[in-house]
PDB file of C-alpha atoms in Angstrom:
ATOM      1  CA  UNK A  14       4.361  12.466  -4.484  1.00  0.00           C
ATOM      2  CA  UNK A  15       1.397  11.838  -6.794  1.00  0.00           C
ATOM      3  CA  UNK A  16       2.939  10.551 -10.023  1.00  0.00           C
ATOM      4  CA  UNK A  17       2.834   7.190 -11.757  1.00  0.00           C
ATOM      5  CA  UNK A  18       0.530   4.214 -11.283  1.00  0.00           C
ATOM      6  CA  UNK A  19      -2.047   4.241  -8.491  1.00  0.00           C
ATOM      7  CA  UNK A  20      -4.257   1.142  -8.337  1.00  0.00           C
ATOM      8  CA  UNK A  21      -7.873   1.988  -7.559  1.00  0.00           C
ATOM      9  CA  UNK A  22      -7.717  -0.713  -4.918  1.00  0.00           C
ATOM     10  CA  UNK A  23     -10.402  -3.397  -4.807  1.00  0.00           C
ATOM     11  CA  UNK A  24     -11.966  -4.302  -1.461  1.00  0.00           C
ATOM     12  CA  UNK A  25     -11.708  -8.088  -1.015  1.00  0.00           C
ATOM     13  CA  UNK A  26     -14.655  -9.943   0.496  1.00  0.00           C
ATOM     14  CA  UNK A  27     -15.074 -13.377   2.009  1.00  0.00           C
ATOM     15  CA  UNK A  28     -18.587 -14.720   2.531  1.00  0.00           C
ATOM     16  CA  UNK A  29     -19.995 -11.203   2.382  1.00  0.00           C
ATOM     17  CA  UNK A  30     -17.608  -9.668   4.925  1.00  0.00           C
ATOM     18  CA  UNK A  31     -14.404  -7.670   4.552  1.00  0.00           C
ATOM     19  CA  UNK A  32     -11.374  -9.894   4.021  1.00  0.00           C
ATOM     20  CA  UNK A  33      -8.793  -7.795   5.848  1.00  0.00           C
ATOM     21  CA  UNK A  34      -6.045 -10.417   5.722  1.00  0.00           C
ATOM     22  CA  UNK A  35      -6.187 -10.434   1.927  1.00  0.00           C
ATOM     23  CA  UNK A  36      -6.371  -6.644   1.867  1.00  0.00           C
ATOM     24  CA  UNK A  37      -3.098  -6.395   3.805  1.00  0.00           C
ATOM     25  CA  UNK A  38      -1.433  -8.927   1.496  1.00  0.00           C
ATOM     26  CA  UNK A  39      -2.536  -6.904  -1.520  1.00  0.00           C
ATOM     27  CA  UNK A  40      -0.962  -3.755  -0.094  1.00  0.00           C
ATOM     28  CA  UNK A  41       2.363  -5.562   0.355  1.00  0.00           C
ATOM     29  CA  UNK A  42       2.090  -7.024  -3.147  1.00  0.00           C
ATOM     30  CA  UNK A  43       1.499  -3.623  -4.708  1.00  0.00           C
ATOM     31  CA  UNK A  44       4.536  -2.199  -2.942  1.00  0.00           C
ATOM     32  CA  UNK A  45       6.651  -5.111  -4.199  1.00  0.00           C
ATOM     33  CA  UNK A  46       5.275  -4.761  -7.735  1.00  0.00           C
ATOM     34  CA  UNK A  47       6.228  -1.084  -7.924  1.00  0.00           C
ATOM     35  CA  UNK A  48       2.879   0.689  -7.628  1.00  0.00           C
ATOM     36  CA  UNK A  49       3.444   4.359  -6.846  1.00  0.00           C
ATOM     37  CA  UNK A  50       0.520   4.679  -4.430  1.00  0.00           C
ATOM     38  CA  UNK A  51      -2.865   3.223  -3.525  1.00  0.00           C
ATOM     39  CA  UNK A  52      -6.417   4.551  -3.731  1.00  0.00           C
ATOM     40  CA  UNK A  53      -8.710   2.569  -1.393  1.00  0.00           C
ATOM     41  CA  UNK A  54     -12.503   2.877  -1.111  1.00  0.00           C
ATOM     42  CA  UNK A  55     -13.155   4.479  -4.453  1.00  0.00           C
ATOM     43  CA  UNK A  56     -15.755   3.099  -6.839  1.00  0.00           C
ATOM     44  CA  UNK A  57     -13.483   0.141  -7.637  1.00  0.00           C
ATOM     45  CA  UNK A  58     -13.284  -0.438  -3.886  1.00  0.00           C
ATOM     46  CA  UNK A  59     -17.092  -0.847  -3.960  1.00  0.00           C
ATOM     47  CA  UNK A  60     -17.548   2.153  -1.687  1.00  0.00           C
ATOM     48  CA  UNK A  61     -21.261   2.451  -2.613  1.00  0.00           C
ATOM     49  CA  UNK A  62     -21.942  -0.857  -0.858  1.00  0.00           C
ATOM     50  CA  UNK A  63     -19.640  -0.408   2.147  1.00  0.00           C
ATOM     51  CA  UNK A  64     -21.044   0.755   5.455  1.00  0.00           C
ATOM     52  CA  UNK A  65     -19.397   3.825   6.973  1.00  0.00           C
ATOM     53  CA  UNK A  66     -17.715   1.550   9.499  1.00  0.00           C
ATOM     54  CA  UNK A  67     -16.338  -0.693   6.741  1.00  0.00           C
ATOM     55  CA  UNK A  68     -15.238   2.302   4.669  1.00  0.00           C
ATOM     56  CA  UNK A  69     -13.301   3.767   7.589  1.00  0.00           C
ATOM     57  CA  UNK A  70     -11.806   0.402   8.538  1.00  0.00           C
ATOM     58  CA  UNK A  71     -10.485  -0.174   5.014  1.00  0.00           C
ATOM     59  CA  UNK A  72      -8.791   3.240   5.029  1.00  0.00           C
ATOM     60  CA  UNK A  73      -7.235   2.531   8.433  1.00  0.00           C
ATOM     61  CA  UNK A  74      -5.971  -0.909   7.425  1.00  0.00           C
ATOM     62  CA  UNK A  75      -4.516   0.240   4.098  1.00  0.00           C
ATOM     63  CA  UNK A  76      -2.702   3.167   5.735  1.00  0.00           C
ATOM     64  CA  UNK A  77      -1.378   0.843   8.429  1.00  0.00           C
ATOM     65  CA  UNK A  78      -0.244  -1.799   5.929  1.00  0.00           C
ATOM     66  CA  UNK A  79       1.361   0.736   3.587  1.00  0.00           C
ATOM     67  CA  UNK A  80       3.342   2.049   6.574  1.00  0.00           C
ATOM     68  CA  UNK A  81       4.569   5.086   4.693  1.00  0.00           C
ATOM     69  CA  UNK A  82       6.193   3.039   1.911  1.00  0.00           C
ATOM     70  CA  UNK A  83       3.872   4.505  -0.751  1.00  0.00           C
ATOM     71  CA  UNK A  84       1.231   7.239  -0.439  1.00  0.00           C
ATOM     72  CA  UNK A  85      -2.416   6.437   0.217  1.00  0.00           C
ATOM     73  CA  UNK A  86      -5.104   8.584  -1.417  1.00  0.00           C
ATOM     74  CA  UNK A  87      -8.280   7.684   0.450  1.00  0.00           C
ATOM     75  CA  UNK A  88     -11.649   7.817  -1.241  1.00  0.00           C
ATOM     76  CA  UNK A  89     -13.689  10.375   0.675  1.00  0.00           C
ATOM     77  CA  UNK A  90     -16.414  11.497  -1.680  1.00  0.00           C
ATOM     78  CA  UNK A  91     -20.144  11.784  -1.168  1.00  0.00           C
ATOM     79  CA  UNK A  92     -23.098  13.538  -2.737  1.00  0.00           C
ATOM     80  CA  UNK A  93     -23.822  14.973   0.722  1.00  0.00           C
ATOM     81  CA  UNK A  94     -21.285  17.601   1.708  1.00  0.00           C
ATOM     82  CA  UNK A  95     -21.624  16.902   5.434  1.00  0.00           C
ATOM     83  CA  UNK A  96     -20.958  13.196   4.857  1.00  0.00           C
ATOM     84  CA  UNK A  97     -17.959  14.004   2.670  1.00  0.00           C
ATOM     85  CA  UNK A  98     -16.545  16.142   5.464  1.00  0.00           C
ATOM     86  CA  UNK A  99     -16.917  13.257   7.923  1.00  0.00           C
ATOM     87  CA  UNK A 100     -15.134  10.877   5.547  1.00  0.00           C
ATOM     88  CA  UNK A 101     -12.224  13.205   4.798  1.00  0.00           C
ATOM     89  CA  UNK A 102     -11.732  14.038   8.467  1.00  0.00           C
ATOM     90  CA  UNK A 103     -11.536  10.341   9.220  1.00  0.00           C
ATOM     91  CA  UNK A 104      -9.058   9.806   6.381  1.00  0.00           C
ATOM     92  CA  UNK A 105      -6.881  12.563   7.809  1.00  0.00           C
ATOM     93  CA  UNK A 106      -7.071  11.114  11.314  1.00  0.00           C
ATOM     94  CA  UNK A 107      -6.201   7.654   9.946  1.00  0.00           C
ATOM     95  CA  UNK A 108      -3.004   9.009   8.390  1.00  0.00           C
ATOM     96  CA  UNK A 109      -3.909   9.060   4.683  1.00  0.00           C
ATOM     97  CA  UNK A 110      -1.668  11.214   2.507  1.00  0.00           C
ATOM     98  CA  UNK A 111      -4.494  12.718   0.452  1.00  0.00           C
ATOM     99  CA  UNK A 112      -8.162  12.281  -0.356  1.00  0.00           C
ATOM    100  CA  UNK A 113      -9.994  11.580  -3.604  1.00  0.00           C
ATOM    101  CA  UNK A 114     -13.250  13.570  -3.630  1.00  0.00           C
ATOM    102  CA  UNK A 115     -15.779  12.858  -6.363  1.00  0.00           C
ATOM    103  CA  UNK A 116     -18.112  15.430  -7.864  1.00  0.00           C
ATOM    104  CA  UNK A 117     -21.491  14.952  -6.111  1.00  0.00           C
ATOM    105  CA  UNK A 118     -23.453  12.317  -7.991  1.00  0.00           C
ATOM    106  CA  UNK A 119     -27.227  12.182  -8.551  1.00  0.00           C
ATOM    107  CA  UNK A 120     -27.908  15.661  -7.085  1.00  0.00           C
ATOM    108  CA  UNK A 121     -26.610  17.377 -10.266  1.00  0.00           C
ATOM    109  CA  UNK A 122     -25.260  20.567  -8.637  1.00  0.00           C
ATOM    110  CA  UNK A 123     -24.425  23.630 -10.721  1.00  0.00           C
ATOM    111  CA  UNK A 124     -20.824  24.738 -11.227  1.00  0.00           C
ATOM    112  CA  UNK A 125     -21.421  27.196  -8.367  1.00  0.00           C
ATOM    113  CA  UNK A 126     -22.577  24.261  -6.243  1.00  0.00           C
ATOM    114  CA  UNK A 127     -19.429  22.316  -7.100  1.00  0.00           C
ATOM    115  CA  UNK A 128     -17.277  25.222  -5.943  1.00  0.00           C
ATOM    116  CA  UNK A 129     -19.248  25.475  -2.706  1.00  0.00           C
ATOM    117  CA  UNK A 130     -19.049  21.713  -2.069  1.00  0.00           C
ATOM    118  CA  UNK A 131     -15.316  21.375  -2.659  1.00  0.00           C
ATOM    119  CA  UNK A 132     -14.552  24.563  -0.747  1.00  0.00           C
ATOM    120  CA  UNK A 133     -16.464  23.272   2.275  1.00  0.00           C
ATOM    121  CA  UNK A 134     -14.665  19.914   2.182  1.00  0.00           C
ATOM    122  CA  UNK A 135     -11.314  21.658   1.678  1.00  0.00           C
ATOM    123  CA  UNK A 136     -11.854  23.998   4.609  1.00  0.00           C
ATOM    124  CA  UNK A 137     -12.850  21.142   6.932  1.00  0.00           C
ATOM    125  CA  UNK A 138      -9.529  19.286   6.837  1.00  0.00           C
ATOM    126  CA  UNK A 139      -5.812  19.571   6.215  1.00  0.00           C
ATOM    127  CA  UNK A 140      -5.387  16.875   3.550  1.00  0.00           C
ATOM    128  CA  UNK A 141      -4.437  17.489  -0.070  1.00  0.00           C
ATOM    129  CA  UNK A 142      -7.487  16.873  -2.250  1.00  0.00           C
ATOM    130  CA  UNK A 143      -7.657  15.247  -5.674  1.00  0.00           C
ATOM    131  CA  UNK A 144     -10.891  16.151  -7.489  1.00  0.00           C
ATOM    132  CA  UNK A 145     -12.532  13.141  -9.142  1.00  0.00           C
ATOM    133  CA  UNK A 146     -14.337  14.257 -12.283  1.00  0.00           C
ATOM    134  CA  UNK A 147     -16.332  11.390 -13.773  1.00  0.00           C
ATOM    135  CA  UNK A 148     -19.453  12.728 -15.520  1.00  0.00           C
ATOM    136  CA  UNK A 149     -20.373   9.280 -16.812  1.00  0.00           C
ATOM    137  CA  UNK A 150     -21.174   8.208 -13.261  1.00  0.00           C
ATOM    138  CA  UNK A 151     -21.932  11.457 -11.430  1.00  0.00           C
ATOM    139  CA  UNK A 152     -23.950  13.053 -14.277  1.00  0.00           C
ATOM    140  CA  UNK A 153     -22.229  16.374 -13.579  1.00  0.00           C
ATOM    141  CA  UNK A 154     -19.117  17.625 -15.346  1.00  0.00           C
ATOM    142  CA  UNK A 155     -16.741  20.062 -13.682  1.00  0.00           C
ATOM    143  CA  UNK A 156     -15.561  22.510 -16.326  1.00  0.00           C
ATOM    144  CA  UNK A 157     -11.896  23.478 -16.649  1.00  0.00           C
ATOM    145  CA  UNK A 158     -12.867  27.002 -15.569  1.00  0.00           C
ATOM    146  CA  UNK A 159     -14.480  25.736 -12.362  1.00  0.00           C
ATOM    147  CA  UNK A 160     -11.481  23.507 -11.702  1.00  0.00           C
ATOM    148  CA  UNK A 161      -9.225  26.503 -12.171  1.00  0.00           C
ATOM    149  CA  UNK A 162     -11.173  28.411  -9.544  1.00  0.00           C
ATOM    150  CA  UNK A 163     -10.851  25.505  -7.097  1.00  0.00           C
ATOM    151  CA  UNK A 164      -7.144  25.081  -7.896  1.00  0.00           C
ATOM    152  CA  UNK A 165      -6.562  28.444  -6.210  1.00  0.00           C
ATOM    153  CA  UNK A 166      -7.325  26.766  -2.872  1.00  0.00           C
ATOM    154  CA  UNK A 167      -4.056  25.658  -1.268  1.00  0.00           C
ATOM    155  CA  UNK A 168      -4.922  21.995  -0.720  1.00  0.00           C
ATOM    156  CA  UNK A 169      -6.782  21.219  -3.947  1.00  0.00           C
ATOM    157  CA  UNK A 170      -3.771  19.835  -5.743  1.00  0.00           C
ATOM    158  CA  UNK A 171      -5.007  17.763  -8.661  1.00  0.00           C
ATOM    159  CA  UNK A 172      -7.660  15.873 -10.574  1.00  0.00           C
ATOM    160  CA  UNK A 173      -8.490  12.307 -11.473  1.00  0.00           C
ATOM    161  CA  UNK A 174      -9.927  12.958 -14.908  1.00  0.00           C
ATOM    162  CA  UNK A 175     -12.252  10.239 -16.184  1.00  0.00           C
ATOM    163  CA  UNK A 176     -13.871  12.290 -18.944  1.00  0.00           C
ATOM    164  CA  UNK A 177     -11.978  10.413 -21.655  1.00  0.00           C
ATOM    165  CA  UNK A 178     -11.389  13.777 -23.353  1.00  0.00           C
ATOM    166  CA  UNK A 179      -7.647  14.222 -23.831  1.00  0.00           C
ATOM    167  CA  UNK A 180      -8.112  17.897 -24.712  1.00  0.00           C
ATOM    168  CA  UNK A 181      -9.187  18.411 -21.103  1.00  0.00           C
ATOM    169  CA  UNK A 182      -5.595  17.914 -19.961  1.00  0.00           C
ATOM    170  CA  UNK A 183      -4.415  20.865 -22.023  1.00  0.00           C
ATOM    171  CA  UNK A 184      -7.413  22.998 -21.068  1.00  0.00           C
ATOM    172  CA  UNK A 185      -6.868  22.270 -17.375  1.00  0.00           C
ATOM    173  CA  UNK A 186      -3.194  23.181 -17.706  1.00  0.00           C
ATOM    174  CA  UNK A 187      -4.385  26.589 -18.881  1.00  0.00           C
ATOM    175  CA  UNK A 188      -6.874  27.114 -16.046  1.00  0.00           C
ATOM    176  CA  UNK A 189      -5.112  25.268 -13.206  1.00  0.00           C
ATOM    177  CA  UNK A 190      -1.427  25.684 -14.088  1.00  0.00           C
ATOM    178  CA  UNK A 191       1.279  23.245 -15.095  1.00  0.00           C
ATOM    179  CA  UNK A 192       1.940  22.148 -11.510  1.00  0.00           C
ATOM    180  CA  UNK A 193      -1.648  20.954 -10.967  1.00  0.00           C
ATOM    181  CA  UNK A 194      -1.483  17.143 -10.737  1.00  0.00           C
ATOM    182  CA  UNK A 195      -3.483  15.547 -13.534  1.00  0.00           C
ATOM    183  CA  UNK A 196      -4.085  11.811 -13.184  1.00  0.00           C
ATOM    184  CA  UNK A 197      -6.001   9.789 -15.752  1.00  0.00           C
ATOM    185  CA  UNK A 198      -9.070   7.931 -14.587  1.00  0.00           C
ATOM    186  CA  UNK A 199      -9.292   5.873 -17.762  1.00  0.00           C
ATOM    187  CA  UNK A 200      -6.820   3.064 -18.409  1.00  0.00           C
ATOM    188  CA  UNK A 201      -7.266   2.881 -22.176  1.00  0.00           C
ATOM    189  CA  UNK A 202      -6.120   6.474 -22.786  1.00  0.00           C
ATOM    190  CA  UNK A 203      -3.482   6.728 -20.042  1.00  0.00           C
ATOM    191  CA  UNK A 204      -0.516   6.988 -22.418  1.00  0.00           C
ATOM    192  CA  UNK A 205      -2.125   9.763 -24.447  1.00  0.00           C
ATOM    193  CA  UNK A 206      -3.221  11.502 -21.259  1.00  0.00           C
ATOM    194  CA  UNK A 207       0.394  11.770 -20.100  1.00  0.00           C
ATOM    195  CA  UNK A 208       1.524  12.935 -23.529  1.00  0.00           C
ATOM    196  CA  UNK A 209      -0.907  15.842 -23.124  1.00  0.00           C
ATOM    197  CA  UNK A 210       0.541  16.786 -19.728  1.00  0.00           C
ATOM    198  CA  UNK A 211      -0.727  14.210 -17.255  1.00  0.00           C
ATOM    199  CA  UNK A 212       1.567  12.568 -14.722  1.00  0.00           C
ATOM    200  CA  UNK A 213      -0.133   9.286 -13.853  1.00  0.00           C
ATOM    201  CA  UNK A 214      -3.203   7.100 -13.689  1.00  0.00           C
ATOM    202  CA  UNK A 215      -5.564   5.937 -10.964  1.00  0.00           C
ATOM    203  CA  UNK A 216      -6.029   2.571 -12.572  1.00  0.00           C
ATOM    204  CA  UNK A 217      -8.407  -0.387 -12.388  1.00  0.00           C
ATOM    205  CA  UNK A 218      -6.134  -2.610 -14.484  1.00  0.00           C
ATOM    206  CA  UNK A 219      -3.258  -1.929 -12.065  1.00  0.00           C
ATOM    207  CA  UNK A 220      -5.079  -4.171  -9.587  1.00  0.00           C
ATOM    208  CA  UNK A 221      -4.294  -7.036 -11.955  1.00  0.00           C
ATOM    209  CA  UNK A 222      -1.041  -5.985 -13.637  1.00  0.00           C
ATOM    210  CA  UNK A 223       0.590  -3.486 -11.266  1.00  0.00           C
ATOM    211  CA  UNK A 224       4.158  -4.038 -12.480  1.00  0.00           C
ATOM    212  CA  UNK A 225       3.248  -3.539 -16.133  1.00  0.00           C
ATOM    213  CA  UNK A 226       1.149  -0.455 -15.361  1.00  0.00           C
ATOM    214  CA  UNK A 227       3.893   1.076 -13.205  1.00  0.00           C
ATOM    215  CA  UNK A 228       6.526   0.427 -15.870  1.00  0.00           C
ATOM    216  CA  UNK A 229       4.293   1.941 -18.549  1.00  0.00           C
ATOM    217  CA  UNK A 230       3.809   5.045 -16.422  1.00  0.00           C
ATOM    218  CA  UNK A 231       7.551   5.266 -15.739  1.00  0.00           C
ATOM    219  CA  UNK A 232       8.231   5.149 -19.482  1.00  0.00           C
ATOM    220  CA  UNK A 233       5.866   8.064 -20.153  1.00  0.00           C
ATOM    221  CA  UNK A 234       7.318  10.114 -17.309  1.00  0.00           C
ATOM    222  CA  UNK A 235      10.800   9.520 -18.762  1.00  0.00           C
ATOM    223  CA  UNK A 236       9.522  10.693 -22.158  1.00  0.00           C
ATOM    224  CA  UNK A 237      10.019   7.260 -23.737  1.00  0.00           C
ATOM    225  CA  UNK A 238       6.706   6.942 -25.544  1.00  0.00           C
ATOM    226  CA  UNK A 239       7.965   4.214 -27.874  1.00  0.00           C
ATOM    227  CA  UNK A 240       8.483   2.002 -24.821  1.00  0.00           C
ATOM    228  CA  UNK A 241       5.173   3.126 -23.333  1.00  0.00           C
ATOM    229  CA  UNK A 242       3.379   2.047 -26.503  1.00  0.00           C
ATOM    230  CA  UNK A 243       4.919  -1.408 -26.200  1.00  0.00           C
ATOM    231  CA  UNK A 244       3.381  -1.678 -22.739  1.00  0.00           C
ATOM    232  CA  UNK A 245       0.086  -0.304 -24.019  1.00  0.00           C
ATOM    233  CA  UNK A 246      -0.061  -3.024 -26.682  1.00  0.00           C
ATOM    234  CA  UNK A 247       0.453  -5.637 -23.964  1.00  0.00           C
ATOM    235  CA  UNK A 248      -2.175  -4.130 -21.647  1.00  0.00           C
ATOM    236  CA  UNK A 249      -4.883  -2.954 -24.047  1.00  0.00           C
ATOM    237  CA  UNK A 250      -6.700  -6.307 -24.379  1.00  0.00           C
ATOM    238  CA  UNK A 251      -6.850  -6.423 -20.575  1.00  0.00           C
ATOM    239  CA  UNK A 252      -8.223  -2.860 -20.372  1.00  0.00           C
ATOM    240  CA  UNK A 253     -10.925  -3.793 -22.868  1.00  0.00           C
ATOM    241  CA  UNK A 254     -11.850  -7.140 -21.317  1.00  0.00           C
ATOM    242  CA  UNK A 255     -11.995  -5.898 -17.714  1.00  0.00           C
ATOM    243  CA  UNK A 256     -14.547  -3.251 -18.681  1.00  0.00           C
ATOM    244  CA  UNK A 257     -16.853  -5.446 -20.769  1.00  0.00           C
ATOM    245  CA  UNK A 258     -18.887  -5.669 -17.557  1.00  0.00           C
ATOM    246  CA  UNK A 259     -18.427  -3.472 -14.444  1.00  0.00           C
ATOM    247  CA  UNK A 260     -14.697  -3.024 -13.921  1.00  0.00           C
ATOM    248  CA  UNK A 261     -14.795  -4.186 -10.300  1.00  0.00           C
ATOM    249  CA  UNK A 262     -16.185  -7.558 -11.341  1.00  0.00           C
ATOM    250  CA  UNK A 263     -13.659  -7.832 -14.159  1.00  0.00           C
ATOM    251  CA  UNK A 264     -10.696  -6.907 -11.962  1.00  0.00           C
ATOM    252  CA  UNK A 265     -11.680  -9.273  -9.164  1.00  0.00           C
ATOM    253  CA  UNK A 266     -12.190 -12.167 -11.575  1.00  0.00           C
ATOM    254  CA  UNK A 267      -8.790 -11.555 -13.155  1.00  0.00           C
ATOM    255  CA  UNK A 268      -7.178 -11.322  -9.717  1.00  0.00           C
ATOM    256  CA  UNK A 269      -8.841 -14.583  -8.697  1.00  0.00           C
ATOM    257  CA  UNK A 270      -7.196 -16.236 -11.720  1.00  0.00           C
ATOM    258  CA  UNK A 271      -3.857 -15.015 -10.338  1.00  0.00           C
ATOM    259  CA  UNK A 272      -4.644 -16.390  -6.873  1.00  0.00           C
ATOM    260  CA  UNK A 273      -4.808 -12.934  -5.298  1.00  0.00           C
ATOM    261  CA  UNK A 274      -8.371 -12.752  -3.977  1.00  0.00           C
ATOM    262  CA  UNK A 275     -11.886 -14.076  -4.322  1.00  0.00           C
ATOM    263  CA  UNK A 276     -13.957 -12.841  -7.285  1.00  0.00           C
ATOM    264  CA  UNK A 277     -16.757 -12.024  -4.824  1.00  0.00           C
ATOM    265  CA  UNK A 278     -18.571  -8.707  -5.340  1.00  0.00           C
ATOM    266  CA  UNK A 279     -21.567  -7.204  -3.581  1.00  0.00           C
ATOM    267  CA  UNK A 280     -24.993  -6.773  -5.132  1.00  0.00           C
ATOM    268  CA  UNK A 281     -26.087  -5.050  -7.281  1.00  0.00           C
ATOM    269  CA  UNK A 282     -22.839  -6.147  -8.951  1.00  0.00           C
ATOM    270  CA  UNK A 283     -22.665  -9.787  -9.948  1.00  0.00           C
ATOM    271  CA  UNK A 284     -20.138 -12.292 -11.218  1.00  0.00           C
ATOM    272  CA  UNK A 285     -19.150 -12.274 -14.881  1.00  0.00           C
ATOM    273  CA  UNK A 286     -20.670 -14.111 -17.810  1.00  0.00           C
ATOM    274  CA  UNK A 287     -18.697 -17.011 -19.225  1.00  0.00           C
ATOM    275  CA  UNK A 288     -18.068 -15.038 -22.416  1.00  0.00           C
ATOM    276  CA  UNK A 289     -16.448 -12.174 -20.499  1.00  0.00           C
ATOM    277  CA  UNK A 290     -14.402 -14.585 -18.394  1.00  0.00           C
ATOM    278  CA  UNK A 291     -13.030 -16.154 -21.572  1.00  0.00           C
ATOM    279  CA  UNK A 292     -11.985 -12.740 -22.911  1.00  0.00           C
ATOM    280  CA  UNK A 293     -10.264 -11.838 -19.640  1.00  0.00           C
ATOM    281  CA  UNK A 294      -8.487 -15.194 -19.660  1.00  0.00           C
ATOM    282  CA  UNK A 295      -7.243 -14.483 -23.176  1.00  0.00           C
ATOM    283  CA  UNK A 296      -6.105 -10.993 -22.189  1.00  0.00           C
ATOM    284  CA  UNK A 297      -4.206 -12.360 -19.178  1.00  0.00           C
ATOM    285  CA  UNK A 298      -2.424 -14.803 -21.497  1.00  0.00           C
ATOM    286  CA  UNK A 299      -1.678 -11.991 -23.975  1.00  0.00           C
ATOM    287  CA  UNK A 300      -0.009 -10.061 -21.136  1.00  0.00           C
ATOM    288  CA  UNK A 301       1.883 -13.218 -20.036  1.00  0.00           C
ATOM    289  CA  UNK A 302       0.272 -13.039 -16.600  1.00  0.00           C
ATOM    290  CA  UNK A 303      -0.982 -16.645 -16.780  1.00  0.00           C
TER     291      UNK A 303
END
């Protein structure tokens, strides 16, 4: 179920409020474009600035709009275990297919604390769980050994790995087993990640170029890395340009150029500089999207 291209879905806003009509249209568009699943209310969905009510509503609306056509992996992470349990229970009740649970940020738990946190969240619900390991944001890094311990739990099924360390894929195959679902959390190394044993990417760029990202993933999963590299050459300028400033701002600006949504983001994020806009425009032209 969890293979291929999974857009880390943006949350569209209009005059500061959720734009649910646009959100539903985006879900339909991603299905049409060939995305293999959706990941709402992650960091790219601006979850840090959503209220709990907004967070839950986005999950409900995405599940409803997807209507079983593609799986929905709902963001359900928190640096407070009790809050994470509330979020994952809601995701389960809303009909999500799985949950993405980030390593607790800011608190800096030990590896023992990570095991305790994920075990508690796991035991509180019946959803499959994808661990989100992103030390650059959470300031804590789950080791392959700790992940292997958690992989013994029946519903901890995979990882979104945003370490940028391709050797991690091989190390996690050793500790977690070959069936453990490894999804890249970094667009720029997604092809190499799959070559090392990964099976997909939870992607920011796939918000903008879902068809290209899905086709690139399909090429890697078919073992056609020559074709995958052709796609990578098309997409790499976009990967680079989108992340010159926070990826949410870059993705929303690019999507606004395609007429998909407003570029509006919530503070403390802001709109892009003119220099970054120009580079995204050039990358969109390079990918023949405009």
